[in-house]
Short mmCIF file of C-alpha atoms (C1' of nucleotides) in Angstrom, two decimals:
data_model
loop_
_atom_site.label_atom_id
_atom_site.label_comp_id
_atom_site.label_asym_id
_atom_site.label_seq_id
_atom_site.Cartn_x
_atom_site.Cartn_y
_atom_site.Cartn_z
CA UNK A 1 -35.53 -16.00 -8.54
CA UNK A 2 -32.29 -15.28 -6.73
CA UNK A 3 -30.06 -12.66 -8.22
CA UNK A 4 -26.44 -13.34 -7.52
CA UNK A 5 -23.56 -11.00 -8.19
CA UNK A 6 -20.84 -13.28 -9.46
CA UNK A 7 -18.51 -10.28 -9.58
CA UNK A 8 -18.90 -9.55 -5.92
CA UNK A 9 -16.05 -10.48 -3.65
CA UNK A 10 -18.61 -11.88 -1.22
CA UNK A 11 -18.65 -15.68 -1.44
CA UNK A 12 -21.57 -16.98 -3.47
CA UNK A 13 -22.84 -19.13 -0.62
CA UNK A 14 -22.88 -16.08 1.63
CA UNK A 15 -24.88 -14.12 -0.92
CA UNK A 16 -27.34 -16.99 -1.13
CA UNK A 17 -27.71 -17.08 2.64
CA UNK A 18 -28.46 -13.37 2.72
CA UNK A 19 -30.92 -13.53 -0.14
CA UNK A 20 -32.89 -16.44 1.34
CA UNK A 21 -32.80 -14.89 4.77
CA UNK A 22 -34.28 -11.75 3.29
CA UNK A 23 -37.04 -13.66 1.52
CA UNK A 24 -37.93 -15.41 4.77
CA UNK A 25 -37.90 -12.21 6.79
CA UNK A 26 -40.06 -10.44 4.25
CA UNK A 27 -42.46 -13.37 4.27
CA UNK A 28 -41.96 -14.13 0.61
CA UNK A 29 -40.98 -17.61 1.66
CA UNK A 30 -43.70 -18.67 4.14
CA UNK A 31 -43.19 -20.78 7.25
CA UNK A 32 -42.82 -24.49 6.50
CA UNK A 33 -42.66 -23.78 2.80
CA UNK A 34 -40.22 -26.04 1.02
CA UNK A 35 -37.09 -24.53 -0.44
CA UNK A 36 -35.95 -25.50 -3.92
CA UNK A 37 -33.99 -28.75 -3.97
CA UNK A 38 -30.25 -28.32 -3.97
CA UNK A 39 -29.75 -29.75 -7.44
CA UNK A 40 -32.61 -27.80 -8.95
CA UNK A 41 -31.39 -24.52 -7.58
CA UNK A 42 -27.85 -25.37 -8.59
CA UNK A 43 -28.80 -25.93 -12.20
CA UNK A 44 -31.05 -22.86 -12.23
CA UNK A 45 -28.27 -20.64 -10.98
CA UNK A 46 -25.62 -22.61 -12.83
CA UNK A 47 -23.44 -22.86 -9.79
CA UNK A 48 -21.97 -25.80 -7.95
CA UNK A 49 -24.43 -27.86 -5.86
CA UNK A 50 -21.86 -27.89 -3.06
CA UNK A 51 -22.23 -24.14 -2.85
CA UNK A 52 -26.02 -24.42 -2.42
CA UNK A 53 -25.51 -27.15 0.14
CA UNK A 54 -23.19 -24.91 2.09
CA UNK A 55 -25.71 -22.06 2.05
CA UNK A 56 -28.52 -24.33 3.28
CA UNK A 57 -26.29 -25.71 6.03
CA UNK A 58 -25.50 -22.18 7.12
CA UNK A 59 -29.19 -21.21 7.14
CA UNK A 60 -29.95 -24.28 9.23
CA UNK A 61 -27.25 -23.35 11.69
CA UNK A 62 -28.65 -19.84 11.94
CA UNK A 63 -32.10 -21.33 12.53
CA UNK A 64 -33.84 -19.87 9.51
CA UNK A 65 -34.60 -23.22 7.94
CA UNK A 66 -34.76 -26.88 8.91
CA UNK A 67 -33.88 -29.88 6.83
CA UNK A 68 -35.47 -33.29 6.79
CA UNK A 69 -33.12 -35.85 5.34
CA UNK A 70 -34.65 -37.34 2.24
CA UNK A 71 -37.43 -34.78 2.03
CA UNK A 72 -35.82 -31.38 1.68
CA UNK A 73 -35.33 -28.06 3.41
CA UNK A 74 -38.12 -25.92 4.81
CA UNK A 75 -38.62 -22.43 6.18
CA UNK A 76 -38.52 -22.48 9.93
CA UNK A 77 -41.36 -20.57 11.61
CA UNK A 78 -39.89 -17.65 13.50
CA UNK A 79 -39.38 -18.40 17.14
CA UNK A 80 -39.09 -15.19 19.04
CA UNK A 81 -37.51 -16.68 22.09
CA UNK A 82 -33.85 -17.46 22.55
CA UNK A 83 -33.15 -14.76 20.05
CA UNK A 84 -32.13 -12.17 22.63
CA UNK A 85 -28.50 -12.81 21.75
CA UNK A 86 -29.12 -12.18 18.08
CA UNK A 87 -31.25 -9.16 18.90
CA UNK A 88 -28.46 -7.78 21.02
CA UNK A 89 -26.04 -8.20 18.15
CA UNK A 90 -28.41 -6.41 15.82
CA UNK A 91 -28.89 -3.57 18.28
CA UNK A 92 -25.14 -3.12 18.46
CA UNK A 93 -24.86 -3.09 14.69
CA UNK A 94 -27.66 -0.59 14.52
CA UNK A 95 -25.94 1.69 17.01
CA UNK A 96 -22.71 1.45 15.09
CA UNK A 97 -24.42 2.34 11.84
CA UNK A 98 -26.34 5.24 13.32
CA UNK A 99 -23.11 6.63 14.77
CA UNK A 100 -21.34 6.41 11.45
CA UNK A 101 -24.23 8.04 9.65
CA UNK A 102 -24.11 10.96 12.07
CA UNK A 103 -20.34 11.14 11.63
CA UNK A 104 -20.90 11.41 7.88
CA UNK A 105 -23.29 14.28 8.40
CA UNK A 106 -26.73 12.69 8.60
CA UNK A 107 -28.95 14.59 11.03
CA UNK A 108 -30.87 12.86 13.84
CA UNK A 109 -34.11 13.82 12.16
CA UNK A 110 -33.12 12.25 8.88
CA UNK A 111 -32.10 9.05 10.57
CA UNK A 112 -35.24 8.75 12.66
CA UNK A 113 -37.42 9.45 9.64
CA UNK A 114 -35.62 6.74 7.77
CA UNK A 115 -36.16 4.23 10.55
CA UNK A 116 -39.81 5.14 10.93
CA UNK A 117 -40.39 4.64 7.23
CA UNK A 118 -38.68 1.30 7.41
CA UNK A 119 -40.56 -0.06 10.42
CA UNK A 120 -43.93 0.99 9.02
CA UNK A 121 -43.02 -0.68 5.74
CA UNK A 122 -42.63 -3.95 7.57
CA UNK A 123 -45.35 -3.25 10.09
CA UNK A 124 -47.85 -2.98 7.27
CA UNK A 125 -46.98 -6.59 6.43
CA UNK A 126 -47.36 -9.32 8.98
CA UNK A 127 -44.71 -8.48 11.54
CA UNK A 128 -46.55 -6.59 14.23
CA UNK A 129 -47.07 -9.40 16.73
CA UNK B 1 -6.43 -0.32 24.35
CA UNK B 2 -7.54 -2.36 21.35
CA UNK B 3 -9.05 -5.72 22.02
CA UNK B 4 -8.61 -8.23 19.27
CA UNK B 5 -10.23 -11.62 18.88
CA UNK B 6 -7.56 -13.77 17.30
CA UNK B 7 -9.99 -16.66 16.99
CA UNK B 8 -12.51 -14.63 15.04
CA UNK B 9 -13.04 -15.36 11.38
CA UNK B 10 -12.59 -11.67 10.67
CA UNK B 11 -9.02 -10.84 9.66
CA UNK B 12 -6.99 -9.12 12.34
CA UNK B 13 -6.36 -6.06 10.20
CA UNK B 14 -10.08 -5.73 9.54
CA UNK B 15 -10.87 -5.90 13.24
CA UNK B 16 -8.31 -3.20 13.83
CA UNK B 17 -9.85 -1.05 11.13
CA UNK B 18 -13.27 -1.35 12.75
CA UNK B 19 -11.97 -0.64 16.24
CA UNK B 20 -10.05 2.44 15.22
CA UNK B 21 -12.89 3.66 13.02
CA UNK B 22 -15.17 3.40 16.01
CA UNK B 23 -12.78 5.34 18.23
CA UNK B 24 -12.60 8.08 15.63
CA UNK B 25 -16.35 8.23 15.09
CA UNK B 26 -16.97 8.40 18.82
CA UNK B 27 -14.41 11.15 19.12
CA UNK B 28 -12.17 9.16 21.45
CA UNK B 29 -9.41 9.74 18.96
CA UNK B 30 -9.53 13.45 18.17
CA UNK B 31 -8.85 15.06 14.79
CA UNK B 32 -5.15 15.28 13.93
CA UNK B 33 -4.28 13.21 16.98
CA UNK B 34 -1.40 10.86 16.30
CA UNK B 35 -2.11 7.16 16.24
CA UNK B 36 0.29 4.72 17.87
CA UNK B 37 3.30 4.07 15.68
CA UNK B 38 3.07 0.92 13.58
CA UNK B 39 5.85 -0.86 15.43
CA UNK B 40 4.67 0.24 18.85
CA UNK B 41 1.15 -1.00 18.30
CA UNK B 42 2.50 -4.17 16.77
CA UNK B 43 4.55 -5.00 19.82
CA UNK B 44 1.73 -4.03 22.18
CA UNK B 45 -0.72 -6.31 20.43
CA UNK B 46 2.00 -8.86 19.67
CA UNK B 47 1.08 -9.02 16.04
CA UNK B 48 3.15 -8.36 12.97
CA UNK B 49 3.90 -4.73 12.00
CA UNK B 50 2.81 -5.49 8.44
CA UNK B 51 -0.63 -6.32 9.71
CA UNK B 52 -0.91 -3.00 11.51
CA UNK B 53 0.28 -1.19 8.46
CA UNK B 54 -2.32 -2.94 6.34
CA UNK B 55 -5.00 -1.72 8.76
CA UNK B 56 -3.64 1.83 8.68
CA UNK B 57 -3.51 1.84 4.92
CA UNK B 58 -7.08 0.61 4.79
CA UNK B 59 -8.14 3.42 7.11
CA UNK B 60 -6.32 5.83 4.87
CA UNK B 61 -8.20 4.62 1.81
CA UNK B 62 -11.44 4.98 3.70
CA UNK B 63 -10.42 8.52 4.64
CA UNK B 64 -10.43 8.10 8.40
CA UNK B 65 -6.74 8.76 8.89
CA UNK B 66 -3.77 10.12 6.98
CA UNK B 67 -0.20 8.89 7.15
CA UNK B 68 2.93 10.91 6.57
CA UNK B 69 5.99 8.79 5.88
CA UNK B 70 8.60 9.54 8.46
CA UNK B 71 6.23 11.37 10.77
CA UNK B 72 3.35 9.15 11.73
CA UNK B 73 -0.33 8.44 11.22
CA UNK B 74 -3.03 10.88 12.28
CA UNK B 75 -6.79 11.12 12.62
CA UNK B 76 -8.28 12.80 9.61
CA UNK B 77 -10.69 15.60 10.47
CA UNK B 78 -14.15 14.70 9.16
CA UNK B 79 -15.18 16.80 6.19
CA UNK B 80 -16.72 14.02 4.18
CA UNK B 81 -18.98 15.83 1.79
CA UNK B 82 -18.82 13.34 -1.02
CA UNK B 83 -19.82 10.41 1.09
CA UNK B 84 -23.31 9.96 -0.32
CA UNK B 85 -22.32 6.55 -1.63
CA UNK B 86 -21.21 5.44 1.81
CA UNK B 87 -24.35 6.90 3.37
CA UNK B 88 -26.47 4.97 0.90
CA UNK B 89 -24.70 1.76 1.88
CA UNK B 90 -25.31 2.49 5.54
CA UNK B 91 -28.98 3.21 4.92
CA UNK B 92 -29.36 -0.14 3.22
CA UNK B 93 -27.64 -1.91 6.09
CA UNK B 94 -29.89 -0.09 8.50
CA UNK B 95 -33.02 -1.19 6.66
CA UNK B 96 -31.82 -4.76 6.62
CA UNK B 97 -31.13 -4.72 10.34
CA UNK B 98 -34.44 -3.11 11.22
CA UNK B 99 -36.27 -5.74 9.19
CA UNK B 100 -34.49 -8.58 10.94
CA UNK B 101 -35.13 -7.04 14.34
CA UNK B 102 -38.83 -6.86 13.59
CA UNK B 103 -38.74 -10.45 12.39
CA UNK B 104 -37.22 -11.45 15.70
CA UNK B 105 -40.05 -9.74 17.55
CA UNK B 106 -38.83 -6.23 18.21
CA UNK B 107 -41.69 -3.75 18.04
CA UNK B 108 -41.51 -0.55 15.99
CA UNK B 109 -41.68 1.44 19.22
CA UNK B 110 -38.71 -0.38 20.71
CA UNK B 111 -36.65 0.12 17.61
CA UNK B 112 -37.44 3.80 17.28
CA UNK B 113 -36.71 4.38 20.96
CA UNK B 114 -33.38 2.65 20.53
CA UNK B 115 -32.46 4.83 17.59
CA UNK B 116 -33.55 7.99 19.34
CA UNK B 117 -31.42 7.12 22.33
CA UNK B 118 -28.48 6.49 20.07
CA UNK B 119 -28.70 9.69 18.05
CA UNK B 120 -29.09 11.81 21.15
CA UNK B 121 -26.08 10.07 22.68
CA UNK B 122 -23.96 11.32 19.81
CA UNK B 123 -25.82 14.58 19.41
CA UNK B 124 -25.32 15.37 23.08
CA UNK B 125 -21.61 14.72 22.66
CA UNK B 126 -19.63 16.63 20.08
CA UNK B 127 -21.13 15.44 16.83
CA UNK B 128 -23.46 18.31 16.06
CA UNK B 129 -21.26 20.16 13.62
CA UNK C 1 4.33 -8.63 -21.15
CA UNK C 2 4.97 -6.14 -18.37
CA UNK C 3 8.32 -4.44 -18.33
CA UNK C 4 9.53 -3.38 -14.91
CA UNK C 5 12.44 -1.18 -14.00
CA UNK C 6 13.81 -2.67 -10.83
CA UNK C 7 16.30 0.16 -10.49
CA UNK C 8 13.63 2.83 -10.60
CA UNK C 9 12.80 4.80 -7.47
CA UNK C 10 9.16 4.00 -8.07
CA UNK C 11 8.02 0.96 -6.09
CA UNK C 12 7.56 -2.18 -8.14
CA UNK C 13 3.92 -2.49 -7.21
CA UNK C 14 3.29 1.10 -8.29
CA UNK C 15 4.95 0.49 -11.64
CA UNK C 16 2.75 -2.54 -12.09
CA UNK C 17 -0.34 -0.51 -11.24
CA UNK C 18 0.54 2.07 -13.87
CA UNK C 19 1.32 -0.52 -16.52
CA UNK C 20 -1.89 -2.43 -16.01
CA UNK C 21 -3.92 0.76 -15.77
CA UNK C 22 -2.50 1.79 -19.11
CA UNK C 23 -3.35 -1.55 -20.71
CA UNK C 24 -6.91 -1.24 -19.45
CA UNK C 25 -7.30 2.35 -20.58
CA UNK C 26 -5.96 1.52 -24.01
CA UNK C 27 -8.33 -1.40 -24.22
CA UNK C 28 -5.54 -3.95 -24.54
CA UNK C 29 -7.05 -5.67 -21.56
CA UNK C 30 -10.77 -5.90 -22.29
CA UNK C 31 -13.61 -5.55 -19.78
CA UNK C 32 -14.12 -8.67 -17.66
CA UNK C 33 -10.99 -10.22 -19.08
CA UNK C 34 -9.06 -12.19 -16.50
CA UNK C 35 -5.72 -10.87 -15.40
CA UNK C 36 -2.81 -13.24 -14.89
CA UNK C 37 -3.06 -15.08 -11.59
CA UNK C 38 -1.05 -13.57 -8.78
CA UNK C 39 1.38 -16.45 -8.55
CA UNK C 40 1.74 -16.84 -12.30
CA UNK C 41 2.60 -13.19 -12.82
CA UNK C 42 4.92 -13.32 -9.83
CA UNK C 43 6.92 -16.18 -11.24
CA UNK C 44 6.96 -14.63 -14.72
CA UNK C 45 8.32 -11.37 -13.41
CA UNK C 46 10.37 -13.13 -10.76
CA UNK C 47 9.04 -10.93 -8.02
CA UNK C 48 7.19 -11.81 -4.86
CA UNK C 49 3.50 -12.75 -5.06
CA UNK C 50 2.75 -10.32 -2.24
CA UNK C 51 3.99 -7.50 -4.40
CA UNK C 52 1.69 -8.49 -7.24
CA UNK C 53 -1.19 -8.76 -4.85
CA UNK C 54 -0.47 -5.31 -3.50
CA UNK C 55 -0.65 -3.96 -7.04
CA UNK C 56 -3.90 -5.79 -7.73
CA UNK C 57 -5.44 -4.52 -4.53
CA UNK C 58 -4.40 -1.00 -5.41
CA UNK C 59 -6.04 -1.37 -8.81
CA UNK C 60 -9.14 -2.62 -7.09
CA UNK C 61 -9.28 0.43 -4.83
CA UNK C 62 -8.88 2.63 -7.86
CA UNK C 63 -11.73 0.74 -9.53
CA UNK C 64 -9.83 -0.55 -12.53
CA UNK C 65 -10.21 -4.22 -11.68
CA UNK C 66 -12.18 -6.47 -9.38
CA UNK C 67 -10.95 -9.59 -7.63
CA UNK C 68 -13.02 -12.55 -6.62
CA UNK C 69 -11.34 -14.73 -4.02
CA UNK C 70 -10.96 -18.21 -5.40
CA UNK C 71 -11.73 -17.20 -8.98
CA UNK C 72 -9.32 -14.55 -10.12
CA UNK C 73 -8.91 -10.87 -10.92
CA UNK C 74 -10.72 -9.23 -13.80
CA UNK C 75 -10.84 -5.96 -15.69
CA UNK C 76 -13.63 -3.79 -14.40
CA UNK C 77 -15.87 -2.37 -17.11
CA UNK C 78 -15.60 1.42 -17.08
CA UNK C 79 -18.73 3.08 -15.80
CA UNK C 80 -17.01 5.73 -13.77
CA UNK C 81 -19.64 8.36 -13.35
CA UNK C 82 -18.51 9.68 -10.01
CA UNK C 83 -14.97 10.33 -11.11
CA UNK C 84 -15.17 14.11 -11.18
CA UNK C 85 -12.56 14.28 -8.43
CA UNK C 86 -10.14 12.19 -10.46
CA UNK C 87 -10.89 14.21 -13.57
CA UNK C 88 -10.12 17.40 -11.68
CA UNK C 89 -6.78 15.98 -10.60
CA UNK C 90 -5.97 15.05 -14.17
CA UNK C 91 -6.92 18.51 -15.42
CA UNK C 92 -4.53 20.06 -12.93
CA UNK C 93 -1.75 17.73 -13.98
CA UNK C 94 -2.47 18.57 -17.59
CA UNK C 95 -2.23 22.30 -16.91
CA UNK C 96 1.04 21.84 -15.09
CA UNK C 97 2.52 19.83 -17.93
CA UNK C 98 1.36 22.23 -20.62
CA UNK C 99 2.93 25.12 -18.69
CA UNK C 100 6.23 23.32 -18.40
CA UNK C 101 6.21 22.38 -22.07
CA UNK C 102 5.71 26.02 -23.02
CA UNK C 103 8.50 26.98 -20.65
CA UNK C 104 10.77 24.54 -22.48
CA UNK C 105 9.90 26.15 -25.78
CA UNK C 106 6.98 24.18 -27.12
CA UNK C 107 4.62 26.42 -29.06
CA UNK C 108 0.86 26.48 -28.44
CA UNK C 109 0.31 25.09 -31.92
CA UNK C 110 2.64 22.14 -31.32
CA UNK C 111 0.94 21.32 -28.05
CA UNK C 112 -2.57 21.52 -29.44
CA UNK C 113 -1.62 19.41 -32.42
CA UNK C 114 -0.17 16.82 -30.07
CA UNK C 115 -3.34 16.70 -28.02
CA UNK C 116 -5.55 16.50 -31.09
CA UNK C 117 -3.52 13.60 -32.42
CA UNK C 118 -3.82 11.86 -29.10
CA UNK C 119 -7.58 12.27 -28.65
CA UNK C 120 -8.29 11.10 -32.20
CA UNK C 121 -6.02 8.10 -31.60
CA UNK C 122 -8.28 7.02 -28.79
CA UNK C 123 -11.48 8.26 -30.37
CA UNK C 124 -10.73 6.36 -33.54
CA UNK C 125 -10.23 3.22 -31.49
CA UNK C 126 -12.99 1.92 -29.29
CA UNK C 127 -13.30 4.66 -26.70
CA UNK C 128 -16.27 6.52 -28.05
CA UNK C 129 -18.90 5.11 -25.75
CA UNK D 1 5.17 32.77 0.23
CA UNK D 2 5.27 29.02 -0.22
CA UNK D 3 2.29 27.10 1.00
CA UNK D 4 3.23 23.62 2.13
CA UNK D 5 0.82 20.86 2.99
CA UNK D 6 2.40 19.22 5.99
CA UNK D 7 -0.39 16.63 5.94
CA UNK D 8 0.42 15.52 2.44
CA UNK D 9 2.23 12.24 2.03
CA UNK D 10 4.43 13.94 -0.53
CA UNK D 11 7.84 14.70 1.02
CA UNK D 12 8.21 18.31 2.02
CA UNK D 13 11.32 18.80 -0.08
CA UNK D 14 9.43 17.48 -3.10
CA UNK D 15 6.59 19.91 -2.50
CA UNK D 16 9.12 22.72 -2.28
CA UNK D 17 10.71 21.68 -5.55
CA UNK D 18 7.34 21.70 -7.29
CA UNK D 19 6.33 25.06 -5.84
CA UNK D 20 9.56 26.77 -6.81
CA UNK D 21 9.55 25.16 -10.23
CA UNK D 22 6.06 26.53 -10.74
CA UNK D 23 7.08 30.03 -9.69
CA UNK D 24 9.98 29.93 -12.13
CA UNK D 25 7.86 28.61 -14.98
CA UNK D 26 5.21 31.24 -14.39
CA UNK D 27 7.89 33.91 -14.31
CA UNK D 28 7.11 34.96 -10.76
CA UNK D 29 10.73 34.26 -9.97
CA UNK D 30 12.68 35.99 -12.75
CA UNK D 31 15.87 34.72 -14.40
CA UNK D 32 18.98 35.30 -12.26
CA UNK D 33 16.84 36.42 -9.35
CA UNK D 34 18.21 35.22 -6.03
CA UNK D 35 16.26 32.64 -4.10
CA UNK D 36 15.75 33.07 -0.36
CA UNK D 37 18.72 31.85 1.67
CA UNK D 38 18.37 28.37 3.04
CA UNK D 39 18.28 29.40 6.67
CA UNK D 40 15.88 32.27 6.08
CA UNK D 41 13.43 30.09 4.22
CA UNK D 42 13.82 27.36 6.81
CA UNK D 43 12.87 29.65 9.66
CA UNK D 44 10.03 31.20 7.67
CA UNK D 45 8.52 27.83 6.91
CA UNK D 46 9.60 26.43 10.28
CA UNK D 47 11.06 23.36 8.70
CA UNK D 48 14.49 21.82 8.82
CA UNK D 49 17.22 23.64 6.80
CA UNK D 50 18.37 20.26 5.54
CA UNK D 51 15.01 19.90 3.83
CA UNK D 52 15.41 23.23 2.04
CA UNK D 53 18.95 22.28 1.11
CA UNK D 54 17.70 19.07 -0.41
CA UNK D 55 15.06 20.91 -2.44
CA UNK D 56 17.61 23.38 -3.79
CA UNK D 57 19.99 20.57 -4.68
CA UNK D 58 17.19 18.85 -6.56
CA UNK D 59 16.30 22.04 -8.44
CA UNK D 60 19.94 22.48 -9.38
CA UNK D 61 20.09 18.93 -10.67
CA UNK D 62 16.95 19.53 -12.71
CA UNK D 63 18.56 22.73 -14.08
CA UNK D 64 15.99 25.18 -12.80
CA UNK D 65 18.43 27.04 -10.58
CA UNK D 66 22.18 27.43 -10.13
CA UNK D 67 24.12 27.93 -6.92
CA UNK D 68 27.22 29.98 -6.33
CA UNK D 69 29.01 28.80 -3.20
CA UNK D 70 29.11 31.59 -0.68
CA UNK D 71 26.65 33.76 -2.58
CA UNK D 72 23.42 31.87 -2.87
CA UNK D 73 21.05 30.21 -5.32
CA UNK D 74 19.63 31.88 -8.41
CA UNK D 75 16.99 31.24 -11.02
CA UNK D 76 18.55 29.75 -14.11
CA UNK D 77 17.46 31.39 -17.35
CA UNK D 78 15.53 28.85 -19.40
CA UNK D 79 17.70 27.15 -21.97
CA UNK D 80 15.52 25.65 -24.62
CA UNK D 81 18.12 23.30 -25.98
CA UNK D 82 19.04 19.93 -24.60
CA UNK D 83 15.59 19.77 -23.20
CA UNK D 84 14.26 17.47 -25.87
CA UNK D 85 14.53 14.58 -23.46
CA UNK D 86 12.48 16.40 -20.87
CA UNK D 87 10.02 17.52 -23.52
CA UNK D 88 9.64 13.94 -24.67
CA UNK D 89 8.89 12.88 -21.11
CA UNK D 90 6.29 15.59 -20.79
CA UNK D 91 4.69 14.63 -24.08
CA UNK D 92 4.37 11.07 -22.87
CA UNK D 93 2.83 12.20 -19.61
CA UNK D 94 0.44 14.39 -21.53
CA UNK D 95 -0.63 11.50 -23.74
CA UNK D 96 -1.15 9.31 -20.72
CA UNK D 97 -3.31 11.92 -19.03
CA UNK D 98 -5.38 12.64 -22.10
CA UNK D 99 -6.03 8.90 -22.51
CA UNK D 100 -7.15 8.55 -18.93
CA UNK D 101 -9.41 11.59 -19.19
CA UNK D 102 -11.09 10.08 -22.24
CA UNK D 103 -11.41 6.77 -20.40
CA UNK D 104 -13.16 8.62 -17.60
CA UNK D 105 -15.61 10.12 -20.05
CA UNK D 106 -14.11 13.46 -21.05
CA UNK D 107 -14.89 14.27 -24.67
CA UNK D 108 -12.18 15.26 -27.17
CA UNK D 109 -13.77 18.67 -27.45
CA UNK D 110 -13.65 19.26 -23.72
CA UNK D 111 -10.01 18.25 -23.56
CA UNK D 112 -8.94 20.39 -26.47
CA UNK D 113 -10.81 23.39 -25.11
CA UNK D 114 -9.07 22.90 -21.80
CA UNK D 115 -5.65 22.79 -23.42
CA UNK D 116 -6.37 25.83 -25.57
CA UNK D 117 -7.41 27.81 -22.53
CA UNK D 118 -4.25 26.76 -20.77
CA UNK D 119 -1.82 27.61 -23.57
CA UNK D 120 -3.38 31.01 -24.15
CA UNK D 121 -3.18 31.70 -20.43
CA UNK D 122 0.58 31.25 -20.61
CA UNK D 123 0.89 32.64 -24.11
CA UNK D 124 -0.58 35.92 -22.91
CA UNK D 125 2.33 36.11 -20.48
CA UNK D 126 5.90 35.97 -21.72
CA UNK D 127 6.19 32.48 -23.08
CA UNK D 128 5.57 32.84 -26.78
CA UNK D 129 9.17 32.96 -27.98
"C1'" DG E 1 -6.05 -23.52 -8.34
"C1'" DT E 2 -7.69 -18.93 -6.92
"C1'" DG E 3 -7.16 -14.64 -3.95
"C1'" DG E 4 -6.37 -13.42 0.91
"C1'" DT E 5 -4.04 -13.26 5.43
"C1'" DC E 6 -0.16 -13.39 8.37
"C1'" DT E 7 4.62 -13.77 10.06
"C1'" DA E 8 9.57 -12.89 10.29
"C1'" DG E 9 12.89 -10.23 9.07
"C1'" DA E 10 15.53 -6.92 5.92
"C1'" DC E 11 16.24 -2.42 3.86
"C1'" DC E 12 15.07 2.44 2.39
"C1'" DA E 13 13.76 7.44 2.50
"C1'" DC E 14 12.34 11.26 5.20
"C1'" DA E 15 12.79 14.55 9.18
"C1'" DG F 1 12.43 7.59 15.01
"C1'" DT F 2 8.64 7.31 11.32
"C1'" DG F 3 5.99 4.96 7.46
"C1'" DG F 4 6.86 2.25 3.25
"C1'" DT F 5 8.59 -1.58 0.37
"C1'" DC F 6 9.93 -6.19 -0.50
"C1'" DT F 7 10.99 -11.12 0.18
"C1'" DA F 8 10.30 -15.93 1.66
"C1'" DG F 9 7.39 -18.95 3.04
"C1'" DA F 10 3.15 -20.76 5.58
"C1'" DC F 11 -1.79 -21.37 5.95
"C1'" DC F 12 -6.81 -20.60 4.91
"C1'" DA F 13 -11.38 -20.28 2.43
"C1'" DC F 14 -13.87 -20.73 -1.75
"C1'" DT F 15 -14.91 -23.26 -6.16
#
DNA sequence: GTGGTCTAGACCACA
DNA sequence: GTGGTCTAGACCACT
């Protein structure tokens, strides 16, 4: 279910965080859906349970999931308030990336086309609230 | 001139790399302009010269600067034809960011407007070679 | 295992890079095989761990190995499609060397025989992927 | 006459040595022909005379030129004896390069064709003694 | 235990 | 003066 690159220099727990985040954002994992139990996922991926634990803790901290002691971890429904800080960060990242793409020779048109394609890809899903 | 966050998790040399990269991309540091000498920058930022050198070497690998032993380090004029791999990486990052922004409630229109503003900011400058 | 010439003008880390590169190219170090740990190799060669690490990092940049923090450094399987630039460099070096050999009296036949012997040595091994 | 890359990290004197060596090998500079005087060349290339001096000294050491105090420096006629050591070095370099080219995907046929082209290029000149 | 980062301080080659 | 190399030794994050 989760493809990990054990050869990557990115820590495994970080890769897990990104993968799960992506699944949540793309609505593959639905709100309030339960995530696989730590031990189950650990044995499936044949990695250390501590590593899974760390990833889940990180996702909780970043408000993508919530955990109920004794019951498990669940996808947190997206709350679109209080996220202005995170949005600001993302906007800065986006600006940085666009600048670098232009520096490397990408034309404004190419970049805008790319973004339009991307937003419509998501917009066709369930994101256009 | 360069602000560093010594408490950040990101390594100092990596922060330096990003800062300088940004200055080059935004044409604050012009092509062939000399960068501050390793020791000078080290004493200004009160960090170890080896750390600066590591950052400079990293920038050299990434083809943003070139260093001539005995003379100094200089901004490398952007030619960058074979950077399709890097562009691909940036496109992926961009897609990821756009998705997360939509998840956090940003509308397609907002995002596209943001990108348009950004590209024209650079295009209006001196990036349209 | 690795012989170093501490009196050579070539930096230690560069010598190490060349030695290891050679072992990888000649398939003595197999794909995904683990390299000696930084500290282990350092104590074996009685040189500073930082120097070993510099060599390993260099090899990583040049795509001969990959390092995973906390796990180790490993031989990178050769895929190397986009190495036309490197191949061009090698072709130039080869031309330069052949010219100098002829200048020193080597006959075309001798040189071609030498090259044929060399390519079949590798081809007869395990390089014919 | 000599193109130098002042942006290269290779020392200027080293670049000079290589350039002159090449001109001698390719018979552009003929045996016993006088090389430009140090000061003349220095002002032509707008570099420090000491740098030229160092290059000439190096070429003398490597037996490509000879200097007569008070008269100048001259191309040394190629002596094809005593050069077995140098030839051995070149053969080793050649083997190393051929191996790396094969590792990067060059086929034996490609390599041999390349070498044949190169030797005939020189052989058509004045090298086939 | 692994690789990675950083400091302090020394020495070298090049121009 | 410049960048580059190297050492000794400390500390950190990941598994």
